[in-house]
Every structure is written in C-alpha cells, then in structure tokens.
Amino acid sequence: MTSKRSSMTSKTSTYTYQSDLPKLPVPALADTLEKYLSFVKPIQSPEAHKATCEAVAKFRSEGGEGEKLQELLQEYSEDKASYVEEFWSDAYLVPDTSPVLNLNPFFLLEDGPDQKTSKSQVGRAASLTFASLKFASLLYTETLHPDVVRGKPLCMAQFKHIFGSARIPHTKSSAERDEVLSDPNSKHVVVMCRGQLYYFQALREDGSVVCNEMDIRGILEAVLSDSEKLKEEERALKAVGVLTSLDRSRWAHVRENLISHSAHNKAALEIIDSALFVLVLDDYIPKDIHEAAANFLHGSYELRTDDGDEIDYQAGTCINRWYDKLQLIVCTDGSAGVNFEHSAIDGHTALRFVSDIFADTVVTFAQSITKTIYSKDHIPSHLNAKVNADPTIDTRPKKLNFDIPSASLEHIHYAETLLGDQILASHTHILEFRDFGKTFITGNKMSPDSFVQMSIILAYYRLYGEFVCAYEPVLTKFFLHGRTEAMRSATPKAKLFCECWCSSFPTRQEKIQHLMDAVSEHASLVKECAGGKGVDRHLFSLKSIASKNNVPVPDFFNDAGYKALNHTYLSTSNCGNPSLRLFGFGPVVADGFGIGYIIRDHGLQYTVTSKHRQTERFVNTLARYLKEVQDFCGGTTKIAVRNYRQTSAEKMDVEGLESFDSQNSVSPRNKTKVAQDMMYSEAFDDIYGESTNAGMMDKVKRRPSVDAKTFKEVGVDIDEALMAAGTISPNSNKRKLGGTE
C-alpha cells in the first residue's frame, strides 16, 4: 500500500510482519473426516452415527464428491490470502437477522484507577475517549506495536477496519448481502446521548489528536446539557439509532426511505457511518452486575407514560445505541465497556483495543502521582501518540437532526417494540466464582481453559441429562488473515467424564482422573485447531466451493451428523485479561446458551445468556460443580506449593517445571505434557470469537470520506450549552483548548 503513511513504516510498525505470515493451510480431506467422525459420535445415537459413517464413506470415496470439491478448494486457494475468508464473509453478511443478541458481543471494563473520575460519567468517558483517540492516531500513522505472542507475530489486518467502519444494510433486491464500508481517513467521533446524536472532530489531517482530556470533558458536558432540552417522550419517538436493531432487510428499507426523503438525512448517515466510533452516554445506573452485563449486551428496557397520558414510551437505554458500529458505552455511574459489530473484526482485535485504552488510563493516573516527585517522563506513556491542540480547527460538538418522514417514525416505534420482545425473552446471569482460579487449576496439572470447558459441559449434562454440541473458538491469527477455528469441546473423553462425575459409583479419584483425561484431550485438540487443522472451517469451505462453482451440494452436508455439529447448544468463549470484568454474547441457537468466561489467577467469571431457559439455575449448577472439584482436589492446599507459577506465568517452560516436578514425583512423560498444556493455555488466554465469525479483509470496501463542507454544515451548533458549560466564551467561535484561547 502506497500512501502518505507508508513512509512512516519501520521494523516495529503495525503491519511490518504481514508479509512474513504463512497462509492458512487447506487440511487433508482424510484427516478432516476422521476428526469429524470423532466429534459427532459423542452427540449421536449409535444408529444415527452408523448412518453418518456411511455418508462419510460415500463422500470420501476415491474419485467421489469429496475429492472433487477438495481439488476445487485447493485450486481456489492458490491466489487467496485465506481459503475460508470469502465464504465466512458471505455467511456473516447474508443472514437477515438483527445484530442485537445474535451477533454483537460486549466487554465490561473494570473500574477506572482514579477514584475521582471512575465514578463520574463525564470523567470516565473523557478519559477512555482520549485514550481511544490516541490508539486511533497510532493506527493511522501505523506506529501501533503489532501483536506478538511468544515471539510469533499475529495478523494485524483487522486493525485497518476497527475505526471508521460500519455495516451497511442492503435490501435483497439491491444486493445479496450487507457490506462493511471503512473510511481510513476518519477524524471524528459520534456521541449518542438520550437517543440523540452529536459529533466533533478529534484528529488532525496528520493523524495527531487535536483535543486533550479536558477538552473532551467540556464537549461531553455540553452534549449532556443539550440532550436534556428534548422531552423524554419525544426522544423515544425520534430515536433513529434503534432502527439498527431491525432485521437487516427491514433496516435497509427504512434507511433508503430516509435517504430518499432528504439529502440532509443522507449526509447525517454518512457522518455516522464514517465516524471513528460511537461514544454512548447512558442515562442509567445498573442495580447489580447482572443488569450491568445486560445493559452492555443489549441495553435496558423501561416503559414510562406521560402524566395523564395512557400511551407508553421506551425510556430504556436500548434506544441509545448504533449497533452497526464499534460503541464505547459509559453509564451514569462511570461503568464502561464496549459493544461491537464484528463483521470486520473479531473479539481478539477488540480486546487489544480495550486493553490498551484501559492500560493507558492506568499509566496516566500513575504519571499524575509521580510527576511531583520524579521527572515528567519517569513513567513512559502507554499510548504515545502526538497531541497537538490547534485553535484553527473547530472541535465544537454539533447535533445531528434527522428529517424523519411519518412512515419512518412508525418504523422507529416498531423497531423499539421488536427489540423489547428480544430483551424480555433473554436472560443474562453472572457467576463470579472467587474460591479458586488459574493458580489452583494449574497446580492440579490441568489446562485452565480446558478445565473451564469441562465445567460448562458438565453443568449442562447434570442439569438436563444430555450430552450436547459445544463450541469454542480458537485463534488462528498466526496465519495471514486468520480469524478462528472451531473447537468442538464435546469430545469422547468429555462424555465419559460427565457420565462418571454424575454417577454415585466411581470414587473421587476416578472422577478426578476422568476430568484430567478430558482436559488433556481437549488441550491437545485445541492446539491442532490453532495450527489450522480443525474441522468446521474446512467442511464449510468445501460446501461453499460447491455453490461457488454451481456444483450440487453433496448429501453429506444434509446428514444428521453435520446438522448436529452445527446446532451449537453451548456457544462458549474465553477472554482472559485484567482490564475486563466481564464479557459475553447471546446464544447462537434459540434453545442454547451463550457463555463468555474470564480466567483469573484466583477466580473464574462466567457470563451466561439464554432465551427462555433456566439461566440462573444453570449458573447455580455450574457453581456447585466447581465447589465439588475444589473439595475433591483437597481444597486450596496446592496453591501455596505451586504459587510460583502465578508470578512466572509468561516465562513457563519445561526447564522451569523440572525443578518443581523433580520434588513432587511427576513422571517425565507427564511433566512434559503438563508443560506443553500450560504453555499453550497461557498463550491463548485471550481467545474470543463466535461460530459466525467471518473473514472480512478482502470484503471490506473503502468508503469516500465526508467532504469538508458537509461535515461543517450538516450539524447544528449547540453554542448555548457550550457557553453554559464554560467551554467557549460568548464572543468566540472557537473552543478553548486546554483552558486557553
């Protein structure tokens, strides 16, 4: 890529390792089918599995349908960055479903480090927005350090689309799928407050940040003040953002009507779509952690009526969203997180973003403590972007008003009521288990991630007596344009473990041994998935290459086994990072559970969601099992013995284990295996994704930037609110920068 930014590229530039990354290999057909049979056997009856074996035998026969599709796929992949990318893009963007609860995940951040601002909405929002702008600036100049895990670089292609991107709906008559448009020159931020939309310029032409944290505070105070002018009922009637929660074709139809009704509406939508991100200020304080998670996942639901009026209206935060974009959400009490549309980015990319901005707020707070004792640069900045105040750049916030036709007003109401149905049908419950965590699990020679996977499968089995399909995404970003591979955690040994643990006959030692066997099998298979040797992505690509070449789709893909593998009752994902308190997503099937979890040194966090199922009871069953494991393994006695693992987790190697295991009677065979499992599980603590993840690098289209005249004129100045907040003086048309003219 040749641009004004390419000259800044150095050995540590954001994309410096891209050309060194290997391509995701197309697995051998025989290997994939053997694993496929082992994955489906535990979730099938003997009769159903016999029929599946026959379908596989026919599909893999010499000169048969499987071999022909494999040849087509290998030929297709020769000039592609990734053989699966196009197909996952189509799978993600073609469905007509709403992104709310079906696609968009959320992160809930830990409280901020500075108590003076962490409980203040404006203070927390300004701090995180300023850090986000520095992150965006480093990406613009391509000086953000690339992701590297254990000395191996990860693909950074997704970072080109984290900012300035939006998913654009299309009617089926105009296109077969939605598209993601990205503006690489985006310089502004959109703010949502009480269902209303504002925007302000935040970056200069060279990519440096034009407003500091105090400037942003003034902007947000002005927005909050202005947003109160509109009556609450009128806000609900004109909450354009709730339209993004509609099914895609319906939203596309309403969007087209808005654009055709007014050129002003078209310009307003362009400003929103091309914004770096949407900062959401919620007029809401969650009562507990369960409400907090639900708010960041889908918003709150609260009906109100005007005095003397029997007509109700929506006053919840569910209408204060723009689900087609990356959203940074901050509540009245300072609780903060993100909800993101991830057609173009997966959770690992979003995690890097939130981790860096949270870390930057921590470092900034530390700098404020030490600057009076040491030199100003005693603690280096985490996001060291250039911040250049420029009084010639107007960064005052402007309000986006829409000219909404009556038909679109009706659709806003319908969108809100349909979203309300989804919210009321969904249940989110949190388990913050504090009795033990990673240290205890590794002290008992088990991979933390695999251990948690078994806990989820066991809880479902104990509650319903059924062994069902479970999904866990495994990171494949070691490959060019890599996303995730599907790990099917309901393995044969996992089934034996569930049957043994829930039986009254086996001894405690036998139950623990079955648990360890299941954990070991899972950890080994995860490693294969990370190496591009999974099952799901390969089989899906074979099915897709048939359609692409107008070849009849083989009967193999209509077999009960393939359908069972793709009905994910337990959609799970691991996201381990100290910056997060919670993360989660909705179930991927109507009768399933969505389970996001975080593994801490001394605790386990689960966010469990479902529709019309016993979510809280599932969580209670899960907690009961964890306490049983603790009891069976002898409480917490092993934590102190192996506590050194906690402090040297990132340096763990076989040699480090030898000194411990030589004193604790661990066999040479097992100690090597424990070391490999530990090294692997730690390297992949940050894995996150969903079964609908889609490769997008070659699908994202560059959108033209909003022209300067449109950017300046489409919004309405809110000068009165700005003057009331003291951000500008009555006789000046420029905002004060850092407290000076």
mmCIF file of N, CA and C in Angstrom, residues 368-416:
data_model
loop_
_atom_site.group_PDB
_atom_site.id
_atom_site.type_symbol
_atom_site.label_atom_id
_atom_site.label_comp_id
_atom_site.label_asym_id
_atom_site.label_seq_id
_atom_site.Cartn_x
_atom_site.Cartn_y
_atom_site.Cartn_z
ATOM 1 N N SER A 368 0.356 10.928 37.067
ATOM 2 C CA SER A 368 -0.111 12.066 37.855
ATOM 3 C C SER A 368 0.374 11.980 39.300
ATOM 4 N N ILE A 369 0.654 10.765 39.763
ATOM 5 C CA ILE A 369 1.150 10.582 41.133
ATOM 6 C C ILE A 369 2.637 10.882 41.224
ATOM 7 N N THR A 370 3.396 10.418 40.235
ATOM 8 C CA THR A 370 4.857 10.501 40.319
ATOM 9 C C THR A 370 5.453 11.787 39.768
ATOM 10 N N LYS A 371 4.663 12.567 39.023
ATOM 11 C CA LYS A 371 5.247 13.729 38.352
ATOM 12 C C LYS A 371 5.759 14.784 39.330
ATOM 13 N N THR A 372 5.204 14.831 40.536
ATOM 14 C CA THR A 372 5.667 15.825 41.511
ATOM 15 C C THR A 372 6.933 15.376 42.237
ATOM 16 N N ILE A 373 7.280 14.112 42.073
ATOM 17 C CA ILE A 373 8.460 13.563 42.756
ATOM 18 C C ILE A 373 9.599 13.333 41.777
ATOM 19 N N TYR A 374 9.259 12.761 40.640
ATOM 20 C CA TYR A 374 10.269 12.444 39.630
ATOM 21 C C TYR A 374 10.085 13.361 38.416
ATOM 22 N N SER A 375 10.833 13.096 37.388
ATOM 23 C CA SER A 375 10.686 13.867 36.156
ATOM 24 C C SER A 375 9.359 13.528 35.490
ATOM 25 N N LYS A 376 8.944 14.361 34.573
ATOM 26 C CA LYS A 376 7.674 14.191 33.906
ATOM 27 C C LYS A 376 7.580 12.859 33.177
ATOM 28 N N ASP A 377 8.693 12.391 32.621
ATOM 29 C CA ASP A 377 8.691 11.162 31.832
ATOM 30 C C ASP A 377 9.213 9.963 32.624
ATOM 31 N N HIS A 378 9.102 10.025 33.957
ATOM 32 C CA HIS A 378 9.593 8.915 34.786
ATOM 33 C C HIS A 378 8.883 7.608 34.432
ATOM 34 N N ILE A 379 7.575 7.689 34.183
ATOM 35 C CA ILE A 379 6.804 6.529 33.722
ATOM 36 C C ILE A 379 6.434 6.770 32.260
ATOM 37 N N PRO A 380 6.932 5.968 31.336
ATOM 38 C CA PRO A 380 6.639 6.186 29.910
ATOM 39 C C PRO A 380 5.147 6.050 29.622
ATOM 40 N N SER A 381 4.655 6.803 28.672
ATOM 41 C CA SER A 381 3.259 6.708 28.267
ATOM 42 C C SER A 381 3.011 5.381 27.571
ATOM 43 N N HIS A 382 1.806 4.851 27.748
ATOM 44 C CA HIS A 382 1.469 3.580 27.108
ATOM 45 C C HIS A 382 1.106 3.800 25.643
ATOM 46 N N LEU A 383 0.212 4.751 25.380
ATOM 47 C CA LEU A 383 -0.150 5.109 24.008
ATOM 48 C C LEU A 383 0.479 6.463 23.711
ATOM 49 N N ASN A 384 1.660 6.414 23.150
ATOM 50 C CA ASN A 384 2.467 7.625 22.990
ATOM 51 C C ASN A 384 2.166 8.309 21.657
ATOM 52 N N ALA A 385 0.933 8.739 21.495
ATOM 53 C CA ALA A 385 0.531 9.433 20.267
ATOM 54 C C ALA A 385 0.733 10.931 20.432
ATOM 55 N N LYS A 386 0.839 11.628 19.309
ATOM 56 C CA LYS A 386 1.015 13.076 19.346
ATOM 57 C C LYS A 386 -0.326 13.751 19.617
ATOM 58 N N VAL A 387 -0.309 14.716 20.537
ATOM 59 C CA VAL A 387 -1.489 15.510 20.854
ATOM 60 C C VAL A 387 -1.148 16.956 20.557
ATOM 61 N N ASN A 388 -1.758 17.524 19.534
ATOM 62 C CA ASN A 388 -1.447 18.879 19.078
ATOM 63 C C ASN A 388 -2.701 19.736 19.057
ATOM 64 N N ALA A 389 -2.873 20.562 20.081
ATOM 65 C CA ALA A 389 -4.003 21.481 20.088
ATOM 66 C C ALA A 389 -3.849 22.486 18.958
ATOM 67 N N ASP A 390 -4.952 22.764 18.265
ATOM 68 C CA ASP A 390 -4.909 23.675 17.122
ATOM 69 C C ASP A 390 -6.148 24.559 17.142
ATOM 70 N N PRO A 391 -5.993 25.841 17.502
ATOM 71 C CA PRO A 391 -7.157 26.738 17.595
ATOM 72 C C PRO A 391 -7.817 27.014 16.249
ATOM 73 N N THR A 392 -7.171 26.632 15.167
ATOM 74 C CA THR A 392 -7.791 26.852 13.852
ATOM 75 C C THR A 392 -8.767 25.743 13.489
ATOM 76 N N ILE A 393 -8.761 24.672 14.253
ATOM 77 C CA ILE A 393 -9.674 23.552 13.994
ATOM 78 C C ILE A 393 -10.856 23.647 14.948
ATOM 79 N N ASP A 394 -12.045 23.688 14.392
ATOM 80 C CA ASP A 394 -13.263 23.792 15.196
ATOM 81 C C ASP A 394 -13.659 22.407 15.687
ATOM 82 N N THR A 395 -13.505 22.176 16.967
ATOM 83 C CA THR A 395 -13.862 20.874 17.536
ATOM 84 C C THR A 395 -15.135 20.948 18.375
ATOM 85 N N ARG A 396 -15.869 22.041 18.227
ATOM 86 C CA ARG A 396 -17.121 22.139 18.962
ATOM 87 C C ARG A 396 -18.086 21.040 18.510
ATOM 88 N N PRO A 397 -18.848 20.453 19.435
ATOM 89 C CA PRO A 397 -19.808 19.417 19.030
ATOM 90 C C PRO A 397 -20.983 20.008 18.270
ATOM 91 N N LYS A 398 -21.449 19.270 17.290
ATOM 92 C CA LYS A 398 -22.623 19.658 16.518
ATOM 93 C C LYS A 398 -23.675 18.565 16.650
ATOM 94 N N LYS A 399 -24.920 18.963 16.614
ATOM 95 C CA LYS A 399 -26.006 17.997 16.753
ATOM 96 C C LYS A 399 -26.500 17.555 15.384
ATOM 97 N N LEU A 400 -26.763 16.247 15.266
ATOM 98 C CA LEU A 400 -27.321 15.693 14.038
ATOM 99 C C LEU A 400 -28.826 15.540 14.197
ATOM 100 N N ASN A 401 -29.571 16.339 13.488
ATOM 101 C CA ASN A 401 -31.027 16.215 13.472
ATOM 102 C C ASN A 401 -31.463 15.570 12.163
ATOM 103 N N PHE A 402 -32.414 14.648 12.253
ATOM 104 C CA PHE A 402 -32.929 13.987 11.059
ATOM 105 C C PHE A 402 -34.291 14.560 10.678
ATOM 106 N N ASP A 403 -34.521 14.621 9.379
ATOM 107 C CA ASP A 403 -35.834 14.978 8.844
ATOM 108 C C ASP A 403 -36.574 13.660 8.623
ATOM 109 N N ILE A 404 -37.365 13.263 9.599
ATOM 110 C CA ILE A 404 -37.925 11.909 9.607
ATOM 111 C C ILE A 404 -39.347 11.912 9.061
ATOM 112 N N PRO A 405 -39.599 11.225 7.951
ATOM 113 C CA PRO A 405 -40.962 11.127 7.426
ATOM 114 C C PRO A 405 -41.844 10.288 8.351
ATOM 115 N N SER A 406 -43.139 10.445 8.238
ATOM 116 C CA SER A 406 -44.076 9.772 9.154
ATOM 117 C C SER A 406 -43.937 8.252 9.100
ATOM 118 N N ALA A 407 -43.707 7.709 7.908
ATOM 119 C CA ALA A 407 -43.557 6.254 7.793
ATOM 120 C C ALA A 407 -42.348 5.755 8.576
ATOM 121 N N SER A 408 -41.274 6.530 8.563
ATOM 122 C CA SER A 408 -40.069 6.136 9.300
ATOM 123 C C SER A 408 -40.273 6.275 10.804
ATOM 124 N N LEU A 409 -41.080 7.242 11.216
ATOM 125 C CA LEU A 409 -41.413 7.366 12.640
ATOM 126 C C LEU A 409 -42.119 6.106 13.130
ATOM 127 N N GLU A 410 -42.996 5.569 12.302
ATOM 128 C CA GLU A 410 -43.672 4.318 12.662
ATOM 129 C C GLU A 410 -42.669 3.182 12.793
ATOM 130 N N HIS A 411 -41.692 3.139 11.886
ATOM 131 C CA HIS A 411 -40.690 2.070 11.937
ATOM 132 C C HIS A 411 -39.809 2.190 13.178
ATOM 133 N N ILE A 412 -39.542 3.403 13.633
ATOM 134 C CA ILE A 412 -38.797 3.580 14.883
ATOM 135 C C ILE A 412 -39.567 2.940 16.036
ATOM 136 N N HIS A 413 -40.872 3.163 16.055
ATOM 137 C CA HIS A 413 -41.708 2.547 17.099
ATOM 138 C C HIS A 413 -41.683 1.026 16.987
ATOM 139 N N TYR A 414 -41.837 0.505 15.772
ATOM 140 C CA TYR A 414 -41.840 -0.946 15.589
ATOM 141 C C TYR A 414 -40.483 -1.553 15.952
ATOM 142 N N ALA A 415 -39.417 -0.853 15.593
ATOM 143 C CA ALA A 415 -38.078 -1.354 15.941
ATOM 144 C C ALA A 415 -37.920 -1.460 17.443
ATOM 145 N N GLU A 416 -38.411 -0.449 18.159
ATOM 146 C CA GLU A 416 -38.299 -0.460 19.631
ATOM 147 C C GLU A 416 -39.116 -1.598 20.239
#
